Each structure stands twice: as structure tokens, then as C-alpha cells.
């Protein structure tokens, strides 16, 4: 049996606003362990009377950044935890976490590619950890990210995606907007569908490994489509969040 | 450690008392799956008891539906932290299935197996006496594929990853073996009241 995964008290060292609804917390961890991109941490909050609740958040950072981890948290307005993490926590605060956790929705360069990442909304967070890791390793593995957002202002990590793709001939980042495209936008303006997947995958070749993360409806539609297009089910790894996920 | 500025959302005591440690209440039904949803046509569906049994037995979909069924209402808890209270199911209890087969006295564990290759292990003693069902209706409707339909295992006293979606059979074995999530760092047993989430908990 593996040793128990222990709770540890991390310190918030930085809070960065990503979008109007999303912030990234950087935690310095005394018992930091390298995660595999795609893994998550459990967060535990305790009220003064002892009431306690937990949630899970994907690591957004690459494991090459030793000693700390980024958690990107989307605020759910009626949520119990995400408004606390996004609006109350400040640098210097402590946060109890344990991790890294999860062994299936993970990718590192040792698995190779080509890599197809498909994210909806904050489902892009674990995919970002994979792309940051790929960049840190300078691995020339062909990779595509297809990222569906409602509008341009909800795109998380936009400038970093553009920077990553700019200097990297093997990486393409493709956005689609399902409600409001920015003025002059000539790219996709619809939900992800088989035709879009086909276009994004065209240049990837065979043996694609795909990771799909987002709301249940998106993940269902995309993973069914990928299987219908001939990807083996074992190469379509999914992580879903329902409408709840506070 | 007290989290500065966190007060939490209190539920009425009768709800709080039904939430295992670290869990929060949901009223919808979140979907968690590691891969694509399998869609096995009902005319190719079967359910099999195998392993340490006198001789394996299989049911077709039609014959499975003719087995005596039971309605049951249970609270369910997912290791991803949500708990849903009072879920209504219809299915066949494992006790009923076991009337059709002789289980060897050396059997101690059950490995449930599913379409798509998913597996999960449960002690045999926790599959009997009304503790586990093969359910095919949820909320008076056929169980949706995203929730494990046409039929899933429901072992409500364990975290819900033990309640294998798209279940196609039970294999009786004499020792404990990790299934899919159990081999990826999740707990071999998975009791939410003991917060047995991960290996070593």
C-alpha cells in the first residue's frame, strides 16, 4: 500500500486575475511533489466552528516549477468554495491541500504524441499544465489545443497560449467562441463538432492521444465524435464537470 | 487549521448529518467518467457471474429484466466530493443474482467489469444482504448512458466509483485485486464515512 497522501499547509504567494471570473493562486508547498500534468489537488477549508469541506482543483502549472503549484479557480457565483478562494484569499494566507492526485487524465512527454487537447471553459486548466510541461521540456511533440469559450473575455491564459504557439512550429492553438466572438473574428464561432475536430486533427497524423476536459455536454459530444472518427477509446481520456462543480 | 475568513454554508442538521466528511450537497447529478461513454446495443448486452462459481451464468437483457427487481432510495457520494441524497433506483439485488449460481467458499472479493474495460473491486461481504444492486432505472426512467446505462452496479455505502457504470458482470475471486481507479492511487475499499479516498487513507 502506498503511504497516505498527507494534508499540508501551503502559503498563497501570488493571486493573479486571469479573467473576470477566474483567478490563479500560486501556493508554496512545504512537502511539494512533482505532479504529472493533468493531476489535481484536494483543497480543504475549515470554519472556526470546525465545519469542513473539500474540493478538487487541477494543477495549472508545469511540474518543472519545483516547490509550488498554481491552481486556477473559476468563481461559481452561488458556490461555497470558489468565491472564497477567488475573493477572500490573499498572498500570505494559508491553504490546506493534499496531492497530487489522479493517474489517468495525465500526460507527460514520456507518453509522446501527437497530442490533441480539447477544452471547454475552465476545463482548459489541466491541459495548460500539459502544454507548459511540453514547453519546459522543449519537446517537439506535435500538439493541438482546441479551446471552446463563450466569449473572448472568458478565455483563460490567452496571451500565454499565443506566446507558446508563436515560437513553436509543432503547436497550434485554435479558439472557438460559442456566444460572442470578438469583432473581426474569422475563426470558429460554434460549438465543437466533428467537422471542426477533423480540421484541427488533420495535420496531426496517426496515433493521436486525446485529452478532453470541460462541461459534460462538451465532453460527451467530443469524445463520442473522436471514437466515431476511429480513435481507440483508450486514447480518448476525459475529465468532466457537471453544472454543479462549485 | 482554520481557514481565515471561511465560514462555509451550513445545511439543516438533518442534511449535514447525511453528508460524509469533506463532502458537499448537490441536487443535480454530475457525470464523471475516465473515457468515452460506451453504447452497447441491448441485443448484444449480457450480464455474467464468473470466476469462483460452480458454473458461470449469463443473462440477456430480456431475461435480466424478468428477474425480480427492487426499488431502492439511497444517498450516494462521489470521491470528487459531491453527495446526492435520496436517489431513486430500480434494479436487481446481487442477492437475487446469487440464487442462480453456487459461489465457491473461497471467494472473498468481487471484481465488477464493464463495457470499455472498467473494473472495480468490492469485498464479497459488502455485495450481499441488500448492499448492492444492478440498477437499470433512475428516477423512474431508463438509466441514461452517461450515468452508466443500460445498467450499472450500485453499492451506495462506498464511494461511487465502486458503483461501476456500464457493468457487464461480476467475477468472484479469492483475494483482493485493484480495479481501474484502485490501480491509479484510489483506495481499495472506499468508505466515504471513513474518508477512504486514496491509497493509504
Coordinates of C-alpha atoms in Angstrom, one line a residue:
Chain A
X1 CA 0.0 0.0 0.0
X2 CA 1.2 3.5 -0.8
X3 CA 1.8 5.8 2.1
X4 CA -1.2 8.1 2.8
X5 CA -1.3 11.3 0.9
X6 CA -0.9 13.8 3.7
X7 CA -2.6 17.2 4.1
X8 CA -0.1 20.1 4.1
X9 CA -0.5 23.8 4.7
X10 CA 0.5 25.8 1.6
X11 CA 1.1 29.5 1.5
X12 CA -0.5 31.6 -1.1
X13 CA 2.3 33.5 -2.7
X14 CA 0.5 35.1 -5.6
X15 CA -3.0 35.7 -6.8
X16 CA -3.4 36.6 -10.5
X17 CA -6.6 37.6 -12.2
X18 CA -7.0 35.6 -15.4
X19 CA -10.5 36.6 -16.5
X20 CA -13.4 38.4 -14.8
X21 CA -14.4 35.0 -13.3
X22 CA -11.1 33.2 -12.9
X23 CA -8.0 33.6 -10.7
X24 CA -4.8 31.7 -10.4
X25 CA -3.5 31.0 -6.9
X26 CA 0.2 30.2 -6.5
X27 CA 0.8 28.0 -3.5
X28 CA 4.2 27.3 -2.0
X29 CA 4.1 23.8 -0.6
X30 CA 6.4 22.5 2.2
X31 CA 6.0 18.9 1.0
X32 CA 5.9 19.6 -2.7
X33 CA 6.0 16.7 -5.0
X34 CA 6.2 16.9 -8.8
X35 CA 2.8 16.2 -10.3
X36 CA 2.0 14.6 -13.6
X37 CA 0.3 17.2 -15.8
X38 CA -3.4 16.6 -15.6
X39 CA -3.4 15.7 -11.9
X40 CA -5.3 17.7 -9.3
X41 CA -5.0 18.8 -5.6
X42 CA -7.7 18.5 -3.0
X43 CA -8.3 21.7 -1.1
X44 CA -9.8 21.6 2.5
X45 CA -11.4 24.6 4.2
X46 CA -12.2 24.7 7.9
X47 CA -14.5 27.2 9.5
X48 CA -14.0 28.5 13.1
X49 CA -16.5 26.0 14.5
X50 CA -14.8 23.0 12.9
X51 CA -17.1 22.7 9.9
X52 CA -15.0 21.5 7.0
X53 CA -15.5 21.0 3.2
X54 CA -13.3 19.9 0.4
X55 CA -13.0 20.5 -3.4
X56 CA -10.6 19.4 -6.1
X57 CA -8.7 21.7 -8.5
X58 CA -6.4 20.8 -11.3
X59 CA -2.8 21.9 -11.2
X60 CA -2.3 24.5 -13.9
X61 CA 1.5 24.8 -13.6
X62 CA 4.2 22.6 -15.0
X63 CA 5.9 20.1 -12.6
X64 CA 9.3 21.7 -13.6
X65 CA 8.4 24.6 -11.2
X66 CA 9.6 23.0 -8.1
X67 CA 8.2 23.9 -4.7
X68 CA 5.0 25.5 -5.8
X69 CA 1.8 24.8 -7.8
X70 CA -0.7 27.0 -9.5
X71 CA -4.4 26.3 -9.1
X72 CA -6.8 28.2 -11.4
X73 CA -10.2 28.6 -9.9
X74 CA -13.3 29.7 -11.7
X75 CA -15.8 31.5 -9.5
X76 CA -19.2 29.9 -9.3
X77 CA -21.4 32.8 -8.0
X78 CA -23.5 30.7 -5.7
X79 CA -20.6 28.4 -4.8
X80 CA -19.5 27.7 -1.3
X81 CA -15.7 27.4 -2.0
X82 CA -14.7 29.1 -5.3
X83 CA -15.9 32.7 -4.2
X84 CA -13.7 32.2 -1.0
X85 CA -10.7 31.1 -3.0
X86 CA -11.1 33.9 -5.6
X87 CA -12.3 36.8 -3.5
X88 CA -11.0 36.2 0.1
X89 CA -7.6 34.5 -0.2
X90 CA -4.7 36.9 -0.4
X91 CA -0.9 36.4 -0.6
X92 CA 0.3 35.4 2.8
X93 CA -2.8 33.3 3.6
X94 CA -2.6 29.6 4.3
X95 CA -4.5 26.9 2.4
X96 CA -4.7 23.2 3.4
X97 CA -4.2 20.9 0.4
X98 CA -3.1 17.4 -0.5
X99 CA -2.0 16.0 -3.7
X100 CA -1.1 15.4 -6.5
X101 CA -3.9 13.1 -7.2
X102 CA -5.2 11.1 -10.3
X103 CA -3.4 8.8 -12.6
X104 CA -5.4 8.5 -15.8
X105 CA -6.1 12.0 -17.1
X106 CA -2.4 12.7 -17.2
X107 CA 0.2 13.3 -19.9
X108 CA 3.9 13.9 -19.9
X109 CA 6.4 13.9 -22.7
X110 CA 7.4 10.3 -22.0
X111 CA 4.0 9.3 -23.4
X112 CA 4.7 11.1 -26.6
X113 CA 2.2 12.3 -29.1
X114 CA 0.8 13.5 -31.3
X115 CA -1.3 15.3 -28.7
X116 CA -4.8 16.6 -29.1
X117 CA -6.1 18.7 -26.3
X118 CA -9.7 19.8 -26.2
X119 CA -11.0 22.1 -23.5
X120 CA -14.2 23.9 -22.7
X121 CA -14.2 26.8 -20.3
X122 CA -12.1 26.2 -17.2
X123 CA -11.6 22.6 -18.5
X124 CA -8.6 24.1 -20.2
X125 CA -6.7 24.2 -16.8
X126 CA -5.2 20.7 -16.7
X127 CA -4.5 21.0 -20.5
X128 CA -2.4 24.1 -19.8
X129 CA -0.3 22.1 -17.3
X130 CA 0.4 19.6 -20.2
X131 CA 1.3 22.4 -22.6
X132 CA 3.5 24.2 -20.1
X133 CA 5.3 20.9 -19.3
X134 CA 5.7 20.2 -23.0
X135 CA 7.3 23.7 -23.4
X136 CA 9.5 23.4 -20.4
X137 CA 10.8 20.1 -21.8
X138 CA 11.3 21.7 -25.2
X139 CA 9.7 18.6 -26.6
X140 CA 9.0 18.9 -30.3
X141 CA 5.8 16.7 -30.0
X142 CA 3.1 17.8 -32.4
X143 CA 0.2 19.2 -30.3
X144 CA -3.1 20.9 -30.9
X145 CA -5.3 22.7 -28.4
X146 CA -8.9 23.3 -29.4
X147 CA -10.4 25.6 -26.8
X148 CA -14.1 26.5 -26.6
X149 CA -15.2 29.6 -24.7
X150 CA -18.4 31.5 -24.6
X151 CA -16.6 34.8 -25.4
X152 CA -13.1 36.2 -25.8
X153 CA -13.2 37.7 -22.3
X154 CA -13.6 34.3 -20.8
X155 CA -10.5 32.8 -22.4
X156 CA -8.1 31.8 -19.7
X157 CA -4.3 32.2 -20.4
X158 CA -4.9 33.8 -23.8
X159 CA -1.6 35.7 -24.1
X160 CA 0.4 32.7 -22.8
X161 CA -1.2 30.4 -25.4
X162 CA -0.4 32.9 -28.1
X163 CA 3.2 33.2 -26.9
X164 CA 3.6 29.4 -26.6
X165 CA 2.3 28.8 -30.1
X166 CA 4.3 31.7 -31.6
X167 CA 7.7 30.2 -31.0
X168 CA 6.7 26.6 -31.7
X169 CA 6.1 25.2 -35.1
X170 CA 4.6 21.9 -33.7
X171 CA 2.0 23.6 -31.6
X172 CA -1.3 25.1 -32.8
X173 CA -3.9 26.7 -30.5
X174 CA -7.4 27.1 -32.0
X175 CA -10.1 29.0 -30.3
X176 CA -13.9 28.7 -30.9
X177 CA -16.4 31.1 -29.4
X178 CA -19.9 29.8 -28.7
X179 CA -21.7 33.1 -27.8
X180 CA -19.8 36.2 -28.7
X181 CA -16.8 36.3 -31.0
X182 CA -14.6 39.3 -30.8
X183 CA -15.1 41.9 -33.6
X184 CA -13.4 40.9 -36.8
X185 CA -13.0 37.3 -35.7
X186 CA -12.7 35.0 -38.7
X187 CA -12.2 31.7 -36.8
X188 CA -14.7 29.2 -35.4
X189 CA -17.9 30.6 -33.9
X190 CA -19.8 27.5 -32.9
X191 CA -19.7 24.5 -30.5
X192 CA -17.1 21.9 -31.3
X193 CA -18.4 19.5 -33.9
X194 CA -17.0 16.6 -35.9
X195 CA -16.1 18.8 -38.8
X196 CA -14.1 21.1 -36.6
X197 CA -12.3 18.2 -34.9
X198 CA -11.5 16.8 -38.3
X199 CA -9.9 20.1 -39.4
X200 CA -7.9 20.6 -36.2
X201 CA -6.6 17.0 -36.3
X202 CA -5.9 16.8 -40.0
X203 CA -2.2 17.6 -39.7
X204 CA -1.6 15.5 -36.6
X205 CA -1.2 12.1 -38.3
X206 CA -1.9 8.8 -36.7
X207 CA -1.7 7.5 -33.1
X208 CA -3.2 10.6 -31.6
X209 CA -3.6 10.8 -27.8
X210 CA -6.5 13.0 -26.9
X211 CA -7.5 14.6 -23.6
X212 CA -10.9 16.2 -23.3
X213 CA -11.9 18.3 -20.3
X214 CA -14.9 20.6 -19.8
X215 CA -18.6 20.5 -19.2
X216 CA -20.3 17.2 -19.5
X217 CA -22.2 18.1 -22.7
X218 CA -19.0 19.1 -24.5
X219 CA -17.0 16.1 -23.3
X220 CA -19.8 13.7 -24.3
X221 CA -20.1 15.2 -27.8
X222 CA -16.3 15.4 -28.4
X223 CA -15.4 12.0 -27.0
X224 CA -18.2 10.3 -29.0
X225 CA -17.1 12.1 -32.1
X226 CA -13.5 11.1 -31.6
X227 CA -14.4 7.5 -31.2
X228 CA -16.6 7.7 -34.3
X229 CA -13.6 9.1 -36.2
X230 CA -11.7 6.0 -35.3
X231 CA -9.7 6.9 -32.2
X232 CA -9.4 3.9 -29.8
X233 CA -11.4 4.6 -26.7
X234 CA -8.3 4.2 -24.6
X235 CA -6.8 7.2 -26.4
X236 CA -9.7 9.4 -25.5
X237 CA -9.2 10.4 -21.9
X238 CA -11.8 12.6 -20.3
X239 CA -12.5 14.7 -17.3
X240 CA -15.9 16.3 -16.9
X241 CA -17.6 18.7 -14.7
X242 CA -21.3 18.9 -14.4
X243 CA -23.3 22.1 -13.9
X244 CA -22.5 21.9 -10.2
X245 CA -18.8 21.8 -9.7
X246 CA -18.6 24.6 -7.1
Chain B
X1 CA -6.2 24.6 10.6
X2 CA -8.9 27.3 10.5
X3 CA -9.1 28.9 7.1
X4 CA -9.1 32.7 7.6
X5 CA -12.3 34.3 6.6
X6 CA -14.1 31.0 5.7
X7 CA -17.4 30.3 7.3
X8 CA -19.0 27.8 4.9
X9 CA -22.5 27.1 4.0
X10 CA -24.5 25.3 6.7
X11 CA -27.3 23.0 5.8
X12 CA -30.0 21.9 8.2
X13 CA -28.7 19.3 10.6
X14 CA -30.8 16.6 9.0
X15 CA -28.9 17.2 5.8
X16 CA -25.5 17.8 7.4
X17 CA -25.8 14.5 9.2
X18 CA -26.1 12.7 5.9
X19 CA -23.0 14.3 4.3
X20 CA -19.8 12.2 4.9
X21 CA -16.7 14.2 5.9
X22 CA -15.4 16.6 3.3
X23 CA -18.5 16.2 1.0
X24 CA -20.9 18.8 -0.3
X25 CA -24.5 18.5 -1.3
X26 CA -25.6 18.5 -4.9
X27 CA -29.1 18.4 -6.3
X28 CA -28.2 17.7 -9.9
X29 CA -26.4 14.5 -11.0
X30 CA -22.8 15.2 -12.1
X31 CA -21.1 12.9 -14.6
X32 CA -17.6 11.6 -14.1
X33 CA -16.0 9.1 -16.5
X34 CA -12.5 8.5 -17.5
X35 CA -13.3 7.9 -21.2
X36 CA -15.9 7.9 -23.8
X37 CA -19.4 6.6 -23.0
X38 CA -19.9 3.1 -24.4
X39 CA -23.1 2.5 -26.2
X40 CA -23.7 -1.3 -26.3
X41 CA -26.9 -2.3 -28.1
X42 CA -29.3 -4.1 -25.8
X43 CA -29.5 -7.1 -28.1
X44 CA -25.7 -7.6 -27.6
X45 CA -25.8 -6.8 -23.8
X46 CA -25.4 -9.6 -21.3
X47 CA -24.7 -9.9 -17.6
X48 CA -22.4 -12.6 -16.4
X49 CA -21.4 -14.1 -13.0
X50 CA -18.0 -15.9 -13.3
X51 CA -14.8 -16.7 -11.5
X52 CA -15.1 -18.8 -8.4
X53 CA -18.6 -20.1 -9.1
X54 CA -19.9 -23.6 -9.8
X55 CA -20.6 -22.7 -13.4
X56 CA -20.8 -19.2 -14.9
X57 CA -24.2 -17.9 -15.6
X58 CA -25.3 -15.2 -18.1
X59 CA -28.5 -13.2 -18.7
X60 CA -29.5 -11.5 -21.8
X61 CA -31.2 -8.0 -21.4
X62 CA -34.7 -9.5 -21.8
X63 CA -34.0 -12.3 -19.3
X64 CA -32.3 -9.8 -16.9
X65 CA -35.5 -7.6 -16.9
X66 CA -37.5 -10.7 -15.9
X67 CA -35.6 -11.1 -12.7
X68 CA -37.3 -9.9 -9.6
X69 CA -36.5 -6.2 -9.2
X70 CA -36.4 -3.9 -6.2
X71 CA -36.9 -0.2 -5.9
X72 CA -34.4 1.5 -3.5
X73 CA -33.7 5.0 -2.4
X74 CA -30.1 5.8 -1.3
X75 CA -27.6 8.6 -0.7
X76 CA -24.6 8.5 -3.0
X77 CA -21.2 10.1 -2.5
X78 CA -18.6 10.6 -5.2
X79 CA -14.9 10.7 -4.3
X80 CA -14.8 14.0 -6.2
X81 CA -16.7 15.4 -3.2
X82 CA -20.3 15.6 -4.1
X83 CA -23.1 13.8 -2.3
X84 CA -26.6 13.4 -3.6
X85 CA -29.3 12.5 -1.2
X86 CA -32.3 10.3 -1.8
X87 CA -31.5 8.9 -5.2
X88 CA -34.3 6.6 -6.5
X89 CA -33.3 3.4 -8.4
X90 CA -34.8 0.2 -9.7
X91 CA -32.7 -2.9 -10.2
X92 CA -31.9 -6.4 -9.2
X93 CA -30.2 -7.1 -5.9
X94 CA -26.9 -9.1 -6.0
X95 CA -28.6 -11.4 -3.6
X96 CA -31.2 -12.3 -6.2
X97 CA -28.5 -12.9 -8.8
X98 CA -26.6 -15.2 -6.4
X99 CA -29.6 -17.5 -6.2
X100 CA -28.7 -18.6 -9.7
X101 CA -25.2 -19.7 -9.0
X102 CA -23.1 -21.5 -6.5
X103 CA -20.3 -19.3 -5.2
X104 CA -17.3 -21.2 -4.1
X105 CA -16.5 -20.9 -0.3
X106 CA -13.0 -19.5 -1.1
X107 CA -14.5 -16.4 -2.9
X108 CA -13.8 -13.2 -0.8
X109 CA -13.9 -10.4 -3.3
X110 CA -15.8 -9.4 -6.4
X111 CA -14.3 -7.7 -9.4
X112 CA -17.1 -5.9 -11.3
X113 CA -16.3 -5.4 -15.0
X114 CA -17.8 -3.1 -17.6
X115 CA -18.0 -2.2 -21.2
X116 CA -15.0 -0.1 -22.1
X117 CA -12.7 -2.2 -19.8
X118 CA -13.5 -0.5 -16.5
X119 CA -13.2 -2.7 -13.4
X120 CA -13.6 -2.2 -9.6
X121 CA -13.1 -4.4 -6.6
X122 CA -15.5 -4.8 -3.7
X123 CA -15.4 -7.3 -0.8
X124 CA -18.0 -10.1 -1.3
X125 CA -19.3 -9.5 2.2
X126 CA -20.3 -5.9 1.1
X127 CA -22.1 -7.0 -2.0
X128 CA -24.7 -9.2 -0.3
X129 CA -27.6 -8.7 2.2
X130 CA -29.2 -5.9 0.3
X131 CA -26.0 -3.8 0.0
X132 CA -25.5 -3.9 -3.8
X133 CA -27.7 -3.8 -6.9
X134 CA -27.5 -3.9 -10.7
X135 CA -29.7 -0.9 -11.4
X136 CA -31.3 -0.1 -14.8
X137 CA -33.8 2.7 -13.8
X138 CA -33.0 6.0 -12.2
X139 CA -35.8 8.3 -11.1
X140 CA -38.4 6.1 -12.8
X141 CA -36.7 6.3 -16.2
X142 CA -34.3 4.0 -18.0
X143 CA -30.8 4.8 -16.8
X144 CA -29.1 7.2 -19.2
X145 CA -25.9 6.1 -20.8
X146 CA -23.8 8.9 -19.3
X147 CA -24.9 7.7 -15.9
X148 CA -24.0 4.1 -16.7
X149 CA -27.0 2.8 -18.6
X150 CA -28.2 0.4 -19.6
X151 CA -27.2 -1.0 -16.2
X152 CA -24.8 -0.1 -13.5
X153 CA -23.7 -1.5 -10.2
X154 CA -24.9 0.5 -7.3
X155 CA -23.1 -0.1 -4.0
X156 CA -24.2 3.1 -2.2
X157 CA -22.3 2.6 1.0
X158 CA -19.0 3.0 -0.9
X159 CA -17.7 6.0 -3.0
X160 CA -19.5 5.9 -6.2
X161 CA -16.5 4.9 -8.4
X162 CA -17.2 1.4 -6.9
X163 CA -20.7 1.6 -8.5
X164 CA -19.4 0.6 -11.9
X165 CA -21.1 2.2 -14.9
X166 CA -22.0 0.0 -17.9
X167 CA -21.5 -3.1 -15.8
X168 CA -21.5 -6.4 -17.6
X169 CA -20.6 -8.9 -14.9
X170 CA -19.1 -9.8 -11.6
X171 CA -16.0 -12.0 -11.3
X172 CA -15.6 -13.8 -7.9
X173 CA -12.0 -14.0 -6.7
X174 CA -10.3 -15.3 -3.5
X175 CA -8.1 -12.3 -2.9
X176 CA -8.3 -8.5 -3.3
X177 CA -7.1 -7.0 -6.5
X178 CA -7.1 -3.4 -7.6
X179 CA -9.5 -2.4 -10.3
X180 CA -9.1 0.6 -12.6
X181 CA -9.1 3.5 -10.2
X182 CA -7.6 1.4 -7.4
X183 CA -4.5 0.8 -9.5
X184 CA -4.2 4.6 -10.1
X185 CA -4.0 5.7 -6.5
X186 CA -7.5 5.4 -5.2
X187 CA -8.5 3.4 -2.1
X188 CA -9.0 -0.3 -2.3
X189 CA -12.1 -0.1 -0.1
X190 CA -13.6 3.5 -0.4
X191 CA -15.8 4.0 2.6
X192 CA -17.0 7.7 2.5
X193 CA -17.7 7.8 6.2
X194 CA -14.0 6.9 6.9
X195 CA -12.9 9.2 4.0
X196 CA -11.1 6.3 2.3
X197 CA -10.5 8.3 -0.9
X198 CA -6.9 7.5 -1.8
X199 CA -4.4 4.7 -1.4
X200 CA -3.2 4.8 2.2
X201 CA -6.2 6.7 3.6

